[in-house]
Tab-separated table of C-alpha atoms in Angstrom:
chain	number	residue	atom	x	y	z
A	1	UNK	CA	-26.359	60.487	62.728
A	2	UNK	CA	-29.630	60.624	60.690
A	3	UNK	CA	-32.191	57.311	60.445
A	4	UNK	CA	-31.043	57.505	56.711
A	5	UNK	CA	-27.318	57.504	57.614
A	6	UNK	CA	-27.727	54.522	59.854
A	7	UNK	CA	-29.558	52.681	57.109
A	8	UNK	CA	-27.040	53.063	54.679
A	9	UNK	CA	-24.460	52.102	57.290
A	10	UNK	CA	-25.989	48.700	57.821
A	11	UNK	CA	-27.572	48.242	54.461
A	12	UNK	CA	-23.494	48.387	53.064
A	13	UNK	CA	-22.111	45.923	55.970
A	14	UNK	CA	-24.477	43.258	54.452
A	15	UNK	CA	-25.027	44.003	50.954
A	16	UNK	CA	-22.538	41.222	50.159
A	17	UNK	CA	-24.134	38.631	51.987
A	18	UNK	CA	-28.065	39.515	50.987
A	19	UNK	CA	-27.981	42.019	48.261
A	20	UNK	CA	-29.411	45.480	47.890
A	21	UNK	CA	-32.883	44.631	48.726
A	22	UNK	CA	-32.821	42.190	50.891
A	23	UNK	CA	-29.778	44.345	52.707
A	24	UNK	CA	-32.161	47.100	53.057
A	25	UNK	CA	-35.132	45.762	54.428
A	26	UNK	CA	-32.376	44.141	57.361
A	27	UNK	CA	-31.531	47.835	58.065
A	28	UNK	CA	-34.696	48.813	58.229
A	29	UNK	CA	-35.808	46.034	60.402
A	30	UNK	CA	-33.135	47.295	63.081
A	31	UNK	CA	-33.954	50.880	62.643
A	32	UNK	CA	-37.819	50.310	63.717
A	33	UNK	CA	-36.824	47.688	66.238
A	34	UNK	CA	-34.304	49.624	67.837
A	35	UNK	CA	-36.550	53.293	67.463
A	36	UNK	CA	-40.048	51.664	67.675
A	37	UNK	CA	-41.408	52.910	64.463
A	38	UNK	CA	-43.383	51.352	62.027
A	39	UNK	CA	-42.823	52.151	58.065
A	40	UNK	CA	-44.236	54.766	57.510
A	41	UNK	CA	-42.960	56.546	60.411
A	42	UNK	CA	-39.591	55.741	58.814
A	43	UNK	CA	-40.094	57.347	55.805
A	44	UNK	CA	-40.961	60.889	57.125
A	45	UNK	CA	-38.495	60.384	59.493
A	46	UNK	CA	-35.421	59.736	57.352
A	47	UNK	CA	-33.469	62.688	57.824
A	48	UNK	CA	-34.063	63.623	61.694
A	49	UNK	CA	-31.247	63.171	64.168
A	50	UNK	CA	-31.221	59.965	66.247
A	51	UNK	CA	-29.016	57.407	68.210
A	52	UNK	CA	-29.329	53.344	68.111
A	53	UNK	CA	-27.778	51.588	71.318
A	54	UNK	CA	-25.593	48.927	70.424
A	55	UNK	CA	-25.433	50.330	66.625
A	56	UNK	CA	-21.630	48.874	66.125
A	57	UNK	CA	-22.088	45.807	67.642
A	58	UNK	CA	-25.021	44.977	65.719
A	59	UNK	CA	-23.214	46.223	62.440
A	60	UNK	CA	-20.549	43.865	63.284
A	61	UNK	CA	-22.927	40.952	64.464
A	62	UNK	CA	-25.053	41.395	61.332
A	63	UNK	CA	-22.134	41.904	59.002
A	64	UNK	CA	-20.541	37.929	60.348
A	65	UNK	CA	-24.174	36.600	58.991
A	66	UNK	CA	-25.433	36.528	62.235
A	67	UNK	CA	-29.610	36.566	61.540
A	68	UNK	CA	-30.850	40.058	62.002
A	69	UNK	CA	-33.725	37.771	64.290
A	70	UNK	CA	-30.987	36.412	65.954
A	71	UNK	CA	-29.337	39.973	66.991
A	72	UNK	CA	-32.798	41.988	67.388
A	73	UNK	CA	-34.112	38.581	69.538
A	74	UNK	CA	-37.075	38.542	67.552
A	75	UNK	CA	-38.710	37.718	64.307
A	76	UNK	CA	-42.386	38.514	63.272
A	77	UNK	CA	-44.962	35.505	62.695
A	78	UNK	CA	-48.675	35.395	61.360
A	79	UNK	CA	-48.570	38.971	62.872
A	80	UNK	CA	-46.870	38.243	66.179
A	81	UNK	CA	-43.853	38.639	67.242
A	82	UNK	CA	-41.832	35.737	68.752
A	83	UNK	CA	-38.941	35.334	70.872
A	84	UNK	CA	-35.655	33.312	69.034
A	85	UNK	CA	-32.373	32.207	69.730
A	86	UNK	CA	-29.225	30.632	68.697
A	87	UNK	CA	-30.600	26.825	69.413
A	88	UNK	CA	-34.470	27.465	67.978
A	89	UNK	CA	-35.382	27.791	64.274
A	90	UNK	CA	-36.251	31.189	62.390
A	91	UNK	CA	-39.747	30.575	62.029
A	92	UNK	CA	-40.317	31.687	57.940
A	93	UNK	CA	-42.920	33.008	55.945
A	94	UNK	CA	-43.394	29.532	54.194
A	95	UNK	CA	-44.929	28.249	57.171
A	96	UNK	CA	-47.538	30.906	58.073
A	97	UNK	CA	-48.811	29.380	54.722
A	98	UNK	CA	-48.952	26.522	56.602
A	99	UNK	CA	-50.358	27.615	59.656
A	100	UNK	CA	-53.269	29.811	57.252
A	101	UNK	CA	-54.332	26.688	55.828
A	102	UNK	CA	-55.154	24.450	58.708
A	103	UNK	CA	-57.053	27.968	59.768
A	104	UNK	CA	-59.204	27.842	57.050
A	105	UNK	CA	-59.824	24.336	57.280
A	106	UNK	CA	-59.900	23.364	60.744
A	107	UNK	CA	-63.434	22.931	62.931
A	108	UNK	CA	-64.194	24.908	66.456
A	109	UNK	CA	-62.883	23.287	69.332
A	110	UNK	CA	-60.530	21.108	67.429
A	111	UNK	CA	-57.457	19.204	69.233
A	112	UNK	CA	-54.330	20.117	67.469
A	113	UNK	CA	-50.771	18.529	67.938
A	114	UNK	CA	-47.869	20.382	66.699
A	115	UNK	CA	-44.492	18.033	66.584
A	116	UNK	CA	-41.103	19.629	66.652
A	117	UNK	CA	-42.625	23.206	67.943
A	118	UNK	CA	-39.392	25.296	68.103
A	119	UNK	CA	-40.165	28.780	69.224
A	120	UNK	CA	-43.922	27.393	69.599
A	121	UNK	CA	-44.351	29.903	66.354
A	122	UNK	CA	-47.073	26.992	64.866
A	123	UNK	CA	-48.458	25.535	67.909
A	124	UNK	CA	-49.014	29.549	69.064
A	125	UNK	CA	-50.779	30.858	66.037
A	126	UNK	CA	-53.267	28.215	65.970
A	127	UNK	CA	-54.105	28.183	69.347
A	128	UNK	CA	-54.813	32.330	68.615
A	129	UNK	CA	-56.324	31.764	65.785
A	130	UNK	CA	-58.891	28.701	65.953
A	131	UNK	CA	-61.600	29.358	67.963
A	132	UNK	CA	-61.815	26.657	70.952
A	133	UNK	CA	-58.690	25.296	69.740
A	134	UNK	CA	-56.729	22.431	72.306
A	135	UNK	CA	-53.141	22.879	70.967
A	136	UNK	CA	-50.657	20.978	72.601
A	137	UNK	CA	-46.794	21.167	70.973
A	138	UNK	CA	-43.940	18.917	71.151
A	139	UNK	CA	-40.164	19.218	70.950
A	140	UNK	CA	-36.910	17.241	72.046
A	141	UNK	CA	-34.954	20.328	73.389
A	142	UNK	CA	-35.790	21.810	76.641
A	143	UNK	CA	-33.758	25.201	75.356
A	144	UNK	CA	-36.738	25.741	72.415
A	145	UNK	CA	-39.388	24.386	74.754
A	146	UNK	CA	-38.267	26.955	77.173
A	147	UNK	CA	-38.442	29.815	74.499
A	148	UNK	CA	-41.802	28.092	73.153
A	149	UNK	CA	-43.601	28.557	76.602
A	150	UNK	CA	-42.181	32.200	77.205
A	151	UNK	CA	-43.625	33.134	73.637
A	152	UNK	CA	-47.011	31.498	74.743
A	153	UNK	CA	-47.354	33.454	77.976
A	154	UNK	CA	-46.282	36.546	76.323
A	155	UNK	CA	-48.878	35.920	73.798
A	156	UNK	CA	-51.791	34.829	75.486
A	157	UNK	CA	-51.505	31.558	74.232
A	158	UNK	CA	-53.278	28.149	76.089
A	159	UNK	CA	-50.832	25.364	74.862
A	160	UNK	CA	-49.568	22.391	76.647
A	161	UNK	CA	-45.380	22.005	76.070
A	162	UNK	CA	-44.249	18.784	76.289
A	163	UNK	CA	-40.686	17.215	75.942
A	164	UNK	CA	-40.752	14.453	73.790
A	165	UNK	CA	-38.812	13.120	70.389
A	166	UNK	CA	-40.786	12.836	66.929
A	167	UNK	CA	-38.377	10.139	66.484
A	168	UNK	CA	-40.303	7.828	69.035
A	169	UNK	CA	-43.422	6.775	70.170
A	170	UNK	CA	-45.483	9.651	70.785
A	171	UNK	CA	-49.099	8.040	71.669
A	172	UNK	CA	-48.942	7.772	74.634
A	173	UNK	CA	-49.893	12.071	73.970
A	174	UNK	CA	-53.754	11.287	73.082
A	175	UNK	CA	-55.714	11.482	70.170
A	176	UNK	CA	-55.938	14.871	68.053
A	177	UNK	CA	-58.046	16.311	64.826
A	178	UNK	CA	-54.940	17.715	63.324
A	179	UNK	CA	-51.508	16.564	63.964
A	180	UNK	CA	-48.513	19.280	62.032
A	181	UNK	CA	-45.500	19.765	61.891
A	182	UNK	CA	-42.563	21.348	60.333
A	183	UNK	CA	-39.802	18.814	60.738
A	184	UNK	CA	-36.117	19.006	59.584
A	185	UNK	CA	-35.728	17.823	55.792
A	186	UNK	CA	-32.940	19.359	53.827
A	187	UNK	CA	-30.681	17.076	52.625
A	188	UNK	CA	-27.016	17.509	53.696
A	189	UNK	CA	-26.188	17.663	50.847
A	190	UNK	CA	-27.277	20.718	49.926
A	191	UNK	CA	-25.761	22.747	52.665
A	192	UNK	CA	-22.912	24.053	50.419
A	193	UNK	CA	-25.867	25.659	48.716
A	194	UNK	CA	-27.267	27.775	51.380
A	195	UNK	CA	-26.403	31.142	53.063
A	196	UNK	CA	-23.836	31.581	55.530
A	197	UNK	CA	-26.504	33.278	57.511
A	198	UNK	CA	-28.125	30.099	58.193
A	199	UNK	CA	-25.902	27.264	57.848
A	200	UNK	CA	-23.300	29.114	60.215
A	201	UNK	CA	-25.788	30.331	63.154
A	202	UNK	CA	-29.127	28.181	62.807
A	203	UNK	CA	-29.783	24.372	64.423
A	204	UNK	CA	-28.701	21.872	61.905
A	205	UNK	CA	-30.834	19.684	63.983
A	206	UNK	CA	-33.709	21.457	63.002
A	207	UNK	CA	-32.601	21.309	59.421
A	208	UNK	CA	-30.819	18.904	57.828
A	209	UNK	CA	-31.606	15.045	57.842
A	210	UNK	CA	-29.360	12.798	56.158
A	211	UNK	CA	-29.179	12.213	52.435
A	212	UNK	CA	-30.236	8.623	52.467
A	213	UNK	CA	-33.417	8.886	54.762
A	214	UNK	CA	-34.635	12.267	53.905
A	215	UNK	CA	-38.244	11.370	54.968
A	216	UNK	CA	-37.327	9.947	58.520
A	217	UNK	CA	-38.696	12.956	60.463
A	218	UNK	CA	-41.882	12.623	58.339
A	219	UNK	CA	-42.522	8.419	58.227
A	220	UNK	CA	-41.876	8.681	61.962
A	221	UNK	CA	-44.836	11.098	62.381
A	222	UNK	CA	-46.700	9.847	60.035
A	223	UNK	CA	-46.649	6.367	61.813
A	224	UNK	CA	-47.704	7.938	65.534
A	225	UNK	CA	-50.447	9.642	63.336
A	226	UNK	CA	-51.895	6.264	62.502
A	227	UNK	CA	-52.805	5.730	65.694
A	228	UNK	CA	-53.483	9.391	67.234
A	229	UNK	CA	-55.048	10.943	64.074
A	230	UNK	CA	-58.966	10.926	65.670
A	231	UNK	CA	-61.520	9.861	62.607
A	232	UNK	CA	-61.574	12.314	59.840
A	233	UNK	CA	-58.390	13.887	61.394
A	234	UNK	CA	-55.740	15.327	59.351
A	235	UNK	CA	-51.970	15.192	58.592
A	236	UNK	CA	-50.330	18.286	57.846
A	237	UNK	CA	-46.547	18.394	56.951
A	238	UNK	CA	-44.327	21.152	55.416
A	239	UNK	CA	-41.884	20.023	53.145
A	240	UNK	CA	-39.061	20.171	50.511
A	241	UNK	CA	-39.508	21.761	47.693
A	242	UNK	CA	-38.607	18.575	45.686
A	243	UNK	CA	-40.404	15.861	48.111
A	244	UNK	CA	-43.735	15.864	46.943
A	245	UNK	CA	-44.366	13.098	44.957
A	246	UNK	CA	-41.801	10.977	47.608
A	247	UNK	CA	-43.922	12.071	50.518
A	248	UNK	CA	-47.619	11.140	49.168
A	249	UNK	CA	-45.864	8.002	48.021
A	250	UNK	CA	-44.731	7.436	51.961
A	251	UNK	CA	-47.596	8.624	52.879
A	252	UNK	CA	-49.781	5.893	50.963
A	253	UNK	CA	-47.063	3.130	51.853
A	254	UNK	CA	-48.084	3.798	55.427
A	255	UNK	CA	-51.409	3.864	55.190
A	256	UNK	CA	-53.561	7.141	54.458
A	257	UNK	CA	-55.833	6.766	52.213
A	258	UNK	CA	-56.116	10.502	51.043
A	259	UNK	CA	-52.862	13.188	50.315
A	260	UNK	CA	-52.332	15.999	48.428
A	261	UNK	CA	-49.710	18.512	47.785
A	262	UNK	CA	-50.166	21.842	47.868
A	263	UNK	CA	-48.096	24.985	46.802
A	264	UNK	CA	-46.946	28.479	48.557
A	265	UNK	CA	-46.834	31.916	47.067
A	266	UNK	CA	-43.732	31.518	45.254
A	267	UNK	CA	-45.366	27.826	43.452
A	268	UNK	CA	-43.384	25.539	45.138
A	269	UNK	CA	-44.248	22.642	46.401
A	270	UNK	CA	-44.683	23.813	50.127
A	271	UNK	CA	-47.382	21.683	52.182
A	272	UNK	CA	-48.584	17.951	52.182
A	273	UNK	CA	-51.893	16.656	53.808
A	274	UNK	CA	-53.050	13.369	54.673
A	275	UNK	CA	-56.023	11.259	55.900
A	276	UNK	CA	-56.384	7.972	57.023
């Protein structure tokens, strides 16, 4: 079978679920995975004779709305590629915005605390990507903290993994310049809204919080920041689309004298900082 022929063959399993675009880019992703080519090696390679282990089981995999990260084991992040798994989060594109801002912003040698680390995907990049940077990360399941400190050795990474919930008191971690997370805050409600793909395969503990305390997950944090947020440190949070004006309000209520929303690429309310 040609590289174009097995495109096509996994572009139309999951057409239905992502559309044509979307649907293609998936079948490309596998095709470069599974053949280690990049793009452009793709392209001029389109019509030569080749063979992808496992190409029917993926098909099939793919084609239930499994996550093609999920079946390839992988997904791409600030230029890195992590290690994921049924039980850990899809790190997305949204929060590399995250992770470029606190880049920009953030002083050498700064002490960073990332709560509710997942695959490690934030607490990894800025520990790459500061210079002198302390990172330490946080999460309540040893399955993601597991994956977190395989993707940090793998990577070259210096962070310090630690079991705890962002639910509780978390002081007892140390002070820090810049405490961020990425915490779960879509309303259940709006899971009959969402893609199979993720509501059927992804943590819902990483996702959803409960329609009447949507901002648990964040006035939890926000509370241990009072007290571990060194002076001039800063809050960062990535949020709901439609939170923004809730979470500066919270954000006030407990405290911080400065916030500010700010948007992503696709102008949506995206990120919230804070300083006491």
């Amino acid at each position: 079978m040609t590289v174009r022929l097995i495109i096509h063959k996994i572009r139309d399993a999951v057409e239905s679920l992502y559309g044509k675009h979307e649907a293609e880019a998936i079948a490309r992703m596998v095709v470069c995975n599974k053949l280690n080519y990049n793009l452009s090696q793709l392209v001029v390679r389109y019509d030569e004779e080749c063979e992808v282990e496992g190409l029917e089981r993926m098909v099939a995999e793919l084609k239930s709305g499994r996550p093609v990260q999920y079946v390839l084991g992988e997904a791409e992040f600030c230029d890195m590629v992590f290690e994921v798994q049924e039980g850990v989060l899809i790190p997305r594109p949204e929060t590399e915005e995250l992770v470029y801002r606190i880049v920009e912003t953030a002083p050498r040698s700064v002490r960073i605390l990332d709560v509710g680390t997942g695959s490690g995907a934030i607490a990894i990049s800025l520990a790459n990507m500061v210079e002198g940077a302390r990172v330490a990360a946080v999460d309540i399941s040893k399955e993601a903290l597991a994956v977190a400190q395989r993707n940090a050795e793998r990577l070259g990474a210096e962070v310090e993994f630690v079991e705890a919930d962002a639910l509780g008191d978390m002081s007892h971690l140390g002070e820090f310049d810049v405490i961020v997370s990425n915490p779960p805050y879509i309303p259940q409600s709006d899971i009959a809204e969402m893609r199979k793909n993720v509501v059927d395969f992804e943590p819902h503990t990483a996702l959803f919080v409960p329609d009447d305390d949507a901002l648990k997950f964040y006035r939890s944090i926000a509370r241990n920041a009072r007290t571990m947020l060194a002076e001039g440190g800063v809050l960062w949070f990535e949020i709901y689309e439609k939170f923004g004006t809730e979470m500066c309000e919270m954000l006030y209520d407990e405290g911080f004298a400065q916030c500010g929303v700010e948007v992503d690429a696709n102008d949506k309310a995206r990120m919230v900082w804070a300083k006491l």
